[in-house]
Short mmCIF file of C-alpha atoms in Angstrom, two decimals:
data_model
loop_
_atom_site.label_atom_id
_atom_site.label_comp_id
_atom_site.label_asym_id
_atom_site.label_seq_id
_atom_site.Cartn_x
_atom_site.Cartn_y
_atom_site.Cartn_z
CA MET A 225 -36.72 62.59 16.48
CA SER A 226 -37.07 60.83 13.17
CA THR A 227 -36.40 62.97 10.09
CA ARG A 228 -37.74 60.43 7.62
CA ALA A 229 -40.13 61.94 5.09
CA ARG A 230 -43.81 60.95 5.38
CA LYS A 231 -44.50 57.95 3.19
CA GLN A 232 -47.06 58.35 0.43
CA ILE A 233 -49.75 55.71 0.85
CA ILE A 234 -50.16 53.40 -2.15
CA LEU A 235 -53.83 52.57 -2.79
CA ALA A 236 -55.30 49.91 -5.04
CA ALA A 237 -58.88 48.83 -5.74
CA TYR A 238 -59.92 45.22 -6.06
CA VAL A 239 -62.89 43.41 -7.59
CA GLY A 240 -63.01 39.87 -6.28
CA GLY A 241 -66.15 38.48 -7.86
CA VAL A 242 -68.36 36.12 -5.89
CA ASN A 243 -66.41 34.77 -2.94
CA GLU A 244 -66.41 34.65 0.86
CA HIS A 245 -65.63 38.38 1.14
CA THR A 246 -68.36 39.80 -1.08
CA ALA A 247 -72.07 39.99 -0.41
CA TRP A 248 -73.57 39.35 -3.84
CA GLU A 249 -77.00 39.01 -2.19
CA HIS A 250 -76.87 42.61 -0.90
CA PRO A 251 -79.62 44.86 -2.37
CA ASP A 252 -76.98 47.31 -3.64
CA ALA A 253 -74.79 44.63 -5.25
CA GLY A 254 -74.58 44.72 -9.04
CA SER A 255 -73.35 42.27 -11.61
CA GLN A 256 -70.08 40.53 -10.78
CA ILE A 257 -69.12 40.24 -14.46
CA ALA A 258 -70.65 43.14 -16.45
CA PHE A 259 -68.15 45.67 -17.80
CA ASP A 260 -70.00 48.52 -16.08
CA THR A 261 -69.02 46.98 -12.72
CA PHE A 262 -65.30 47.03 -13.50
CA ARG A 263 -65.55 50.47 -15.12
CA GLN A 264 -67.32 52.00 -12.11
CA VAL A 265 -64.75 50.68 -9.62
CA ALA A 266 -61.76 51.71 -11.75
CA GLN A 267 -63.09 55.20 -12.42
CA THR A 268 -64.02 55.74 -8.76
CA ALA A 269 -60.54 54.63 -7.70
CA GLU A 270 -59.00 56.96 -10.25
CA ARG A 271 -61.07 59.82 -8.85
CA GLY A 272 -59.51 58.99 -5.48
CA ARG A 273 -56.01 59.07 -7.04
CA PHE A 274 -55.51 55.35 -6.40
CA ASP A 275 -52.35 53.86 -7.87
CA TYR A 276 -53.85 50.81 -9.51
CA PHE A 277 -56.84 48.59 -10.17
CA PHE A 278 -56.22 44.92 -9.39
CA LEU A 279 -57.76 41.70 -10.63
CA ALA A 280 -57.25 38.20 -9.26
CA GLU A 281 -57.57 35.16 -11.50
CA GLY A 282 -59.92 32.19 -11.33
CA LEU A 283 -59.02 29.29 -13.60
CA ALA A 284 -61.41 26.70 -12.16
CA LEU A 285 -64.76 26.55 -10.41
CA ARG A 286 -64.13 25.61 -6.82
CA GLU A 287 -65.67 22.43 -5.48
CA ARG A 288 -66.50 20.87 -2.13
CA ALA A 289 -66.58 17.08 -2.09
CA GLY A 290 -67.04 17.03 -5.85
CA ARG A 291 -69.81 19.65 -6.06
CA VAL A 292 -69.54 23.34 -6.90
CA PHE A 293 -70.17 25.49 -3.86
CA GLU A 294 -72.42 28.37 -4.79
CA HIS A 295 -70.67 31.07 -2.81
CA ASP A 296 -67.70 31.06 -5.13
CA ILE A 297 -68.77 30.56 -8.69
CA ALA A 298 -68.44 33.67 -10.83
CA GLY A 299 -66.94 37.07 -11.37
CA ARG A 300 -63.46 36.32 -12.65
CA PRO A 301 -63.59 36.63 -16.44
CA ASP A 302 -60.42 36.79 -18.54
CA THR A 303 -58.05 39.25 -16.88
CA LEU A 304 -56.41 40.78 -19.95
CA ALA A 305 -59.70 41.41 -21.74
CA VAL A 306 -61.02 43.34 -18.73
CA LEU A 307 -57.84 45.39 -18.25
CA ALA A 308 -57.56 46.25 -21.96
CA SER A 309 -61.16 47.47 -21.89
CA LEU A 310 -60.48 49.57 -18.78
CA ALA A 311 -57.46 51.17 -20.47
CA ALA A 312 -59.91 52.85 -22.86
CA VAL A 313 -62.06 54.43 -20.13
CA THR A 314 -59.36 55.56 -17.67
CA ASP A 315 -56.37 57.89 -18.01
CA HIS A 316 -54.05 57.48 -15.02
CA ILE A 317 -54.76 54.47 -12.85
CA GLY A 318 -52.52 51.40 -13.18
CA LEU A 319 -53.97 48.10 -14.42
CA ILE A 320 -52.53 45.00 -12.75
CA GLY A 321 -53.76 41.49 -13.46
CA THR A 322 -53.03 38.05 -12.05
CA LEU A 323 -51.66 35.59 -14.61
CA SER A 324 -50.20 32.15 -14.01
CA SER A 325 -46.62 31.19 -14.85
CA THR A 326 -47.64 27.53 -14.68
CA PHE A 327 -50.30 27.44 -17.39
CA ASN A 328 -49.04 30.14 -19.82
CA GLU A 329 -46.06 30.39 -22.18
CA PRO A 330 -43.51 33.23 -21.91
CA TYR A 331 -43.70 34.46 -25.51
CA GLU A 332 -47.49 34.70 -25.55
CA LEU A 333 -47.77 36.37 -22.13
CA ALA A 334 -44.90 38.80 -22.84
CA ARG A 335 -46.74 39.94 -26.01
CA GLN A 336 -50.04 40.37 -24.20
CA LEU A 337 -48.60 42.38 -21.31
CA ALA A 338 -46.36 44.53 -23.51
CA SER A 339 -49.39 45.24 -25.71
CA LEU A 340 -51.43 46.26 -22.65
CA ASP A 341 -48.60 48.56 -21.58
CA HIS A 342 -48.67 50.25 -25.01
CA LEU A 343 -52.47 50.48 -25.13
CA SER A 344 -52.64 52.03 -21.65
CA GLY A 345 -49.74 54.44 -22.08
CA GLY A 346 -47.56 52.65 -19.52
CA ARG A 347 -50.00 51.46 -16.86
CA ALA A 348 -49.71 47.66 -17.06
CA GLY A 349 -48.67 45.27 -14.28
CA TRP A 350 -48.43 41.50 -13.84
CA ASN A 351 -49.16 39.64 -10.60
CA VAL A 352 -47.13 36.44 -11.06
CA VAL A 353 -48.74 33.37 -9.52
CA THR A 354 -47.67 29.74 -9.59
CA SER A 355 -51.11 28.10 -9.74
CA TRP A 356 -50.45 24.76 -8.21
CA ASP A 357 -53.18 22.23 -7.80
CA ALA A 358 -53.79 19.28 -10.08
CA PHE A 359 -57.52 19.99 -9.93
CA THR A 360 -57.03 23.33 -11.71
CA GLY A 361 -54.35 21.79 -13.91
CA GLN A 362 -56.90 19.40 -15.37
CA ASN A 363 -58.29 22.36 -17.33
CA PHE A 364 -54.95 22.76 -19.11
CA ARG A 365 -52.55 20.77 -21.21
CA ARG A 366 -50.07 20.60 -18.37
CA GLY A 367 -49.41 22.03 -14.94
CA GLY A 368 -51.09 19.70 -12.52
CA PHE A 369 -48.02 17.53 -12.31
CA LEU A 370 -45.70 20.24 -11.02
CA THR A 371 -44.39 19.96 -7.49
CA ARG A 372 -43.99 23.07 -5.33
CA GLU A 373 -40.25 23.34 -6.11
CA GLU A 374 -40.88 22.76 -9.81
CA ARG A 375 -43.48 25.54 -9.88
CA TYR A 376 -41.02 28.06 -8.49
CA THR A 377 -38.23 26.81 -10.75
CA ARG A 378 -40.52 27.30 -13.75
CA ALA A 379 -41.73 30.67 -12.44
CA GLU A 380 -38.23 32.05 -11.94
CA GLU A 381 -37.14 31.11 -15.46
CA PHE A 382 -40.54 32.21 -16.85
CA VAL A 383 -40.08 35.72 -15.42
CA ARG A 384 -36.49 35.98 -16.66
CA THR A 385 -37.55 34.85 -20.13
CA VAL A 386 -40.40 37.36 -20.32
CA GLN A 387 -38.01 40.12 -19.25
CA GLU A 388 -35.55 39.07 -21.95
CA LEU A 389 -38.32 39.35 -24.53
CA TRP A 390 -39.34 42.80 -23.25
CA ASP A 391 -35.66 43.85 -23.46
CA SER A 392 -35.23 42.61 -27.03
CA TRP A 393 -36.21 45.99 -28.47
CA ALA A 394 -33.97 49.00 -27.75
CA GLU A 395 -35.57 52.28 -26.73
CA ASP A 396 -34.42 53.85 -30.04
CA ALA A 397 -35.17 50.84 -32.26
CA ILE A 398 -37.85 52.69 -34.25
CA VAL A 399 -36.61 55.58 -36.41
CA ALA A 400 -39.75 56.09 -38.53
CA ASP A 401 -38.11 58.61 -40.86
CA LYS A 402 -40.79 59.44 -43.43
CA GLN A 403 -38.36 61.28 -45.67
CA SER A 404 -35.93 58.41 -46.09
CA GLY A 405 -38.48 55.66 -45.67
CA ARG A 406 -36.36 54.10 -42.95
CA PHE A 407 -38.49 52.68 -40.15
CA LEU A 408 -36.09 50.60 -38.03
CA ALA A 409 -32.70 51.64 -36.69
CA ASP A 410 -31.09 48.33 -37.63
CA ASP A 411 -31.81 44.66 -38.26
CA THR A 412 -31.35 43.45 -34.67
CA VAL A 413 -34.78 44.47 -33.35
CA GLY A 414 -36.65 41.88 -31.37
CA ARG A 415 -34.03 39.15 -31.69
CA PHE A 416 -33.97 36.78 -28.74
CA SER A 417 -32.50 33.41 -27.86
CA HIS A 418 -33.23 31.65 -24.61
CA ALA A 419 -32.06 28.16 -23.79
CA GLY A 420 -32.83 26.90 -20.30
CA ALA A 421 -34.15 23.95 -18.37
CA GLN A 422 -37.76 25.10 -18.78
CA PHE A 423 -37.80 27.00 -22.08
CA ASP A 424 -35.77 26.79 -25.28
CA ILE A 425 -37.00 29.46 -27.65
CA GLU A 426 -35.54 31.89 -30.19
CA GLY A 427 -36.73 34.26 -32.85
CA ARG A 428 -37.96 37.83 -32.89
CA PHE A 429 -40.29 39.46 -30.42
CA THR A 430 -43.08 41.36 -32.17
CA VAL A 431 -43.86 44.18 -29.72
CA PRO A 432 -41.52 47.22 -29.43
CA ARG A 433 -40.25 48.31 -26.04
CA SER A 434 -43.22 49.47 -23.99
CA PRO A 435 -43.62 52.82 -22.20
CA GLN A 436 -42.46 51.39 -18.85
CA GLY A 437 -39.65 49.32 -20.35
CA ARG A 438 -41.11 46.45 -18.41
CA PRO A 439 -44.62 46.29 -16.90
CA VAL A 440 -44.67 46.32 -13.08
CA LEU A 441 -44.13 42.88 -11.51
CA VAL A 442 -46.15 41.73 -8.47
CA GLN A 443 -45.75 38.54 -6.43
CA ALA A 444 -47.51 37.12 -3.39
CA GLY A 445 -45.42 34.30 -1.93
CA ILE A 446 -45.14 33.95 1.86
CA SER A 447 -43.03 30.78 2.12
CA PRO A 448 -39.25 31.29 2.47
CA GLN A 449 -38.85 30.31 -1.20
CA GLY A 450 -41.69 32.61 -2.23
CA ARG A 451 -40.26 35.52 -0.24
CA ASP A 452 -36.86 35.10 -1.89
CA PHE A 453 -38.45 34.94 -5.34
CA ALA A 454 -40.44 38.09 -4.70
CA ALA A 455 -37.56 39.97 -3.07
CA ALA A 456 -35.27 39.18 -6.01
CA ASN A 457 -37.70 39.84 -8.88
CA SER A 458 -40.75 41.88 -7.89
CA ASP A 459 -41.67 45.54 -7.78
CA LEU A 460 -44.65 44.91 -5.47
CA ILE A 461 -45.50 42.14 -3.00
CA PHE A 462 -49.18 41.41 -2.38
CA SER A 463 -48.97 40.57 1.32
CA PRO A 464 -51.55 38.69 3.43
CA PHE A 465 -50.48 40.58 6.56
CA SER A 466 -52.61 43.65 7.29
CA ARG A 467 -52.33 43.62 11.09
CA GLN A 468 -49.48 44.16 13.52
CA PRO A 469 -47.11 42.65 14.55
CA GLU A 470 -47.12 40.11 11.68
CA ALA A 471 -47.25 42.94 9.11
CA GLN A 472 -44.14 44.68 10.48
CA GLU A 473 -42.25 41.40 10.74
CA PHE A 474 -43.06 40.50 7.12
CA TYR A 475 -42.21 44.03 5.96
CA ALA A 476 -38.80 43.99 7.63
CA ASP A 477 -38.04 40.46 6.42
CA VAL A 478 -38.72 40.96 2.71
CA LYS A 479 -37.03 44.39 2.65
CA SER A 480 -33.96 42.74 4.19
CA ARG A 481 -34.10 39.95 1.60
CA ALA A 482 -34.30 42.57 -1.19
CA ARG A 483 -31.18 44.23 0.22
CA SER A 484 -29.37 40.86 0.24
CA PHE A 485 -30.10 40.55 -3.49
CA GLY A 486 -28.38 43.90 -4.11
CA ARG A 487 -31.60 45.87 -4.46
CA ASN A 488 -32.65 49.16 -2.91
CA PRO A 489 -35.39 48.12 -0.41
CA ASP A 490 -37.37 51.23 -1.36
CA ASP A 491 -37.75 49.78 -4.86
CA LEU A 492 -39.85 46.93 -3.45
CA LYS A 493 -43.32 47.92 -2.18
CA ILE A 494 -45.39 45.82 0.25
CA ILE A 495 -49.16 45.98 -0.28
CA PRO A 496 -51.59 43.79 1.75
CA GLY A 497 -55.27 43.41 1.09
CA ALA A 498 -57.43 45.24 3.66
CA GLY A 499 -61.05 45.98 4.49
CA PHE A 500 -62.73 49.01 6.02
CA VAL A 501 -66.08 49.99 7.51
CA LEU A 502 -67.12 53.60 8.08
CA GLY A 503 -69.73 54.99 10.48
CA ASP A 504 -70.88 58.22 12.11
CA SER A 505 -69.23 57.03 15.33
CA ARG A 506 -67.03 54.13 16.40
CA ALA A 507 -70.06 52.33 17.79
CA ASP A 508 -72.00 52.89 14.56
CA ALA A 509 -69.11 51.52 12.48
CA GLU A 510 -68.74 48.50 14.77
CA GLU A 511 -72.45 47.74 14.36
CA LYS A 512 -72.13 47.98 10.57
CA ALA A 513 -69.06 45.74 10.67
CA ARG A 514 -70.97 43.17 12.72
CA HIS A 515 -73.81 43.19 10.19
CA ILE A 516 -71.39 42.79 7.27
CA LEU A 517 -69.71 39.86 9.02
CA GLU A 518 -73.08 38.17 9.41
CA GLN A 519 -73.58 38.46 5.66
CA GLN A 520 -70.09 37.20 4.82
CA LEU A 521 -69.90 34.37 7.36
CA SER A 522 -72.69 32.19 6.09
CA ASP A 523 -72.77 28.68 7.52
CA LYS A 524 -71.51 27.26 4.23
CA ALA A 525 -68.67 29.80 3.87
CA VAL A 526 -67.41 29.08 7.40
CA GLN A 527 -67.73 25.32 6.97
CA VAL A 528 -65.73 25.40 3.74
CA GLN A 529 -62.99 27.50 5.33
CA PHE A 530 -62.56 25.04 8.20
CA GLU A 531 -62.88 21.98 5.98
CA GLN A 532 -60.06 23.22 3.78
CA LEU A 533 -57.74 23.46 6.80
CA TRP A 534 -58.87 20.21 8.44
CA ASN A 535 -59.30 18.44 5.06
CA ARG A 536 -62.27 16.63 6.55
CA ASP A 537 -66.06 16.70 6.17
CA LEU A 538 -67.13 18.92 9.09
CA SER A 539 -70.81 19.20 8.13
CA ALA A 540 -71.83 17.47 11.37
CA TYR A 541 -70.33 20.26 13.49
CA ASP A 542 -72.43 23.19 14.72
CA ILE A 543 -70.92 26.40 13.29
CA ASP A 544 -71.86 28.16 16.51
CA GLY A 545 -70.34 25.41 18.63
CA PRO A 546 -66.78 24.55 19.69
CA LEU A 547 -63.95 23.78 17.28
CA PRO A 548 -63.53 20.14 16.15
CA SER A 549 -61.46 18.11 18.57
CA ILE A 550 -60.20 15.81 15.79
CA ASP A 551 -56.93 16.51 13.98
CA PRO A 552 -56.55 17.47 10.30
CA ASP A 553 -56.11 14.69 7.75
CA PRO A 554 -53.54 16.00 5.26
CA GLU A 555 -53.10 12.62 3.59
CA ALA A 556 -56.72 12.29 2.47
CA PRO A 557 -57.85 13.46 -1.00
CA PRO A 558 -58.62 17.23 -0.84
CA ILE A 559 -62.22 17.89 0.16
CA ILE A 560 -61.96 21.51 -1.13
CA GLN A 561 -60.69 21.85 -4.70
CA GLY A 562 -59.53 24.93 -6.62
CA LYS A 563 -59.06 27.26 -3.64
CA ALA A 564 -55.54 28.47 -2.85
CA PHE A 565 -54.21 26.92 0.35
CA ILE A 566 -52.63 29.73 2.39
CA TYR A 567 -51.75 27.90 5.60
CA GLN A 568 -48.11 26.88 5.93
CA ASP A 569 -48.68 24.19 8.58
CA ARG A 570 -52.14 22.66 9.15
CA PHE A 571 -51.40 21.36 12.64
CA GLU A 572 -49.76 24.58 13.85
CA THR A 573 -52.64 26.66 12.45
CA VAL A 574 -55.21 24.42 14.16
CA ARG A 575 -53.27 24.72 17.43
CA ARG A 576 -53.36 28.53 17.19
CA TRP A 577 -57.07 28.60 16.33
CA ARG A 578 -57.88 26.36 19.30
CA ALA A 579 -55.82 28.58 21.60
CA LEU A 580 -57.62 31.65 20.25
CA ALA A 581 -61.02 30.01 20.78
CA GLU A 582 -60.14 29.06 24.34
CA GLU A 583 -58.72 32.49 25.20
CA LYS A 584 -61.73 34.44 23.89
CA GLY A 585 -64.46 31.84 24.29
CA LEU A 586 -65.11 31.68 20.54
CA SER A 587 -67.20 29.32 18.44
CA ILE A 588 -66.21 28.11 14.96
CA ARG A 589 -67.93 31.17 13.48
CA GLY A 590 -66.21 33.42 16.01
CA VAL A 591 -62.76 32.12 15.10
CA ALA A 592 -63.56 32.58 11.39
CA ALA A 593 -64.44 36.21 12.10
CA GLU A 594 -61.18 36.78 13.98
CA VAL A 595 -58.79 35.14 11.51
CA SER A 596 -60.17 36.08 8.12
CA ALA A 597 -63.25 38.19 7.58
CA ARG A 598 -63.13 41.06 10.04
CA ALA A 599 -62.35 44.46 8.43
CA ASP A 600 -58.98 45.92 9.37
CA PHE A 601 -60.00 49.58 9.61
CA ILE A 602 -63.27 50.36 11.41
CA GLY A 603 -64.49 53.75 12.66
CA THR A 604 -65.33 57.26 11.59
CA PRO A 605 -63.54 58.55 8.48
CA GLU A 606 -61.11 60.40 10.78
CA GLN A 607 -60.41 57.25 12.83
CA VAL A 608 -59.88 55.13 9.72
CA ALA A 609 -57.57 57.75 8.20
CA ASP A 610 -55.59 57.87 11.47
CA ALA A 611 -55.27 54.10 11.73
CA LEU A 612 -54.36 53.55 8.08
CA ASP A 613 -51.79 56.34 8.11
CA ALA A 614 -50.21 55.01 11.32
CA PHE A 615 -50.08 51.50 9.84
CA ILE A 616 -48.19 52.77 6.78
CA GLN A 617 -45.90 55.26 8.53
CA ASN A 618 -44.87 52.59 11.08
CA ASP A 619 -43.83 50.20 8.29
CA GLY A 620 -46.71 47.76 8.44
CA ALA A 621 -46.80 48.16 4.65
CA ASP A 622 -46.40 50.73 1.86
CA GLY A 623 -50.08 50.72 0.96
CA VAL A 624 -53.24 48.60 0.86
CA VAL A 625 -55.49 46.92 -1.69
CA LEU A 626 -59.09 47.81 -0.81
CA GLY A 627 -62.11 45.80 -1.82
CA GLY A 628 -65.58 46.69 -0.67
CA HIS A 629 -67.91 43.89 0.40
CA VAL A 630 -70.50 45.27 -2.02
CA THR A 631 -69.62 45.53 -5.71
CA PRO A 632 -69.38 47.97 -7.46
CA GLY A 633 -70.06 50.77 -4.95
CA GLY A 634 -67.99 49.44 -2.07
CA ILE A 635 -65.13 51.93 -2.22
CA ASP A 636 -67.24 55.03 -2.86
CA GLU A 637 -67.37 55.99 0.84
CA PHE A 638 -63.63 55.59 1.21
CA VAL A 639 -62.91 57.81 -1.80
CA ASP A 640 -65.40 60.49 -0.73
CA LYS A 641 -64.67 60.58 3.01
CA VAL A 642 -61.23 59.13 3.82
CA VAL A 643 -59.16 60.13 0.80
CA PRO A 644 -59.58 63.90 1.45
CA LEU A 645 -58.38 63.42 5.04
CA LEU A 646 -55.27 61.55 3.91
CA GLN A 647 -54.59 64.25 1.34
CA GLU A 648 -54.93 67.00 3.97
CA ARG A 649 -52.23 65.40 6.12
CA GLY A 650 -49.88 64.91 3.14
CA SER A 651 -50.03 61.12 3.12
CA LEU A 652 -51.77 60.85 -0.26
CA ARG A 653 -51.22 62.73 -3.48
CA THR A 654 -53.82 65.22 -4.69
CA GLU A 655 -52.84 64.72 -8.34
CA TYR A 656 -51.04 61.97 -10.21
CA THR A 657 -47.33 62.75 -10.30
CA GLY A 658 -46.40 60.72 -13.36
CA SER A 659 -47.83 59.33 -16.56
CA THR A 660 -46.85 55.69 -15.99
CA LEU A 661 -47.61 53.28 -13.16
CA ARG A 662 -43.90 53.04 -12.32
CA GLU A 663 -43.63 56.82 -12.00
CA ASN A 664 -46.68 57.03 -9.73
CA LEU A 665 -45.36 54.21 -7.53
CA GLY A 666 -41.89 55.76 -7.36
CA LEU A 667 -40.31 52.73 -9.00
CA PRO A 668 -37.30 52.96 -11.35
CA VAL A 669 -37.38 51.74 -14.94
CA PRO A 670 -35.30 48.53 -14.97
CA GLU A 671 -32.07 48.73 -16.91
CA ARG A 672 -32.38 47.04 -20.30
CA ARG A 673 -30.12 44.10 -20.88
CA GLY A 674 -28.42 43.40 -24.23
CA ALA A 675 -30.39 42.95 -27.45
CA LEU A 676 -29.70 39.24 -27.42
CA ALA A 677 -30.99 37.56 -24.29
CA ALA A 678 -28.57 35.82 -21.99
CA THR A 679 -28.55 32.05 -22.10
CA VAL A 680 -29.57 30.42 -18.85
#
């Protein structure tokens, strides 16, 4: 019989703006950009003792064949402005934002994140992304020219450089002795020097060491290179795998990679995005889930999803008909622009989708429901609590990021009905156990390196 202690479920709340997962047309949907929307979600999540509030990033309006598609146009304002505002109206919940290592500079981003960590009392986190496409890069001075390998090369040195800047102030650098008038311990504070292939900077960093030492680092890569990068550098991995057996396989793989980099695997947490639907019975919840899917899987949303994979105009195909018999055209100019491409191999993915359609007799819309939109946890509050707890305790993940299909009230039911059940069984805290995000996640404070950064 296993003697392993019950894992505490990590919970995060997500506001995704207008996209294929949200129903902005729903009568209960509010603004996708007003501060009250973000405040309501963050405060509700904090009431449910969630670990953190999470924001994705949108640096370009997505297009289909040169025209903006209306189902994905708004709701991702500047990440740091939103999180800094939320720091003033919350007390415990972590604040993690997505920020690109391709289009930012280390010094500027290190200042912004360290400042957020101070302003929030140690609740800041950074989801590192390597925004890739030339279409998005056109909005910036550079970035569109980077190849996949170059993006990761830049990202790895970017992260190291930011960490060097955060480490440039010692914990005891500020004396602030009012009697003697001595404020600093010595003249070395904030000095840094970094010379590498990507960045060659030196000077003094302006922000003292923050409450967490370093804000929490998050990464989301699923390629072998991305997994290594995350396993070597991250505190959290935002995983796309919320269902077995893929989730367990990913969990075991990245924990093993962390161990190979000399890290304690428990210091790396795996957190996939997940959806839920609650009902008075299983049948009631299934009916609600079916209705939500109908709202999410509009003809245009499904068409765009398939066109991105096929990289072809599929407007002539009936969404409720069979899958296209033609092959993808990866060499053609992208028909969908600005949307992250998550499929590792177009042809292999198409083969699997065709096999799934044949096995279950599915249409294009039916396959879309199976592979992307369907909620992961459906049932009564008790059934959802059982399924989520089993998923975590059996190492499918360490927690989940929850986003309701209706903003901002989408997670209210979960907080009111499922959270108490998880707390009763000892799988979720009843009070915050620490004052910083690292403490609540059970993550160690990274050891500070020398005052002068190492030269790459």
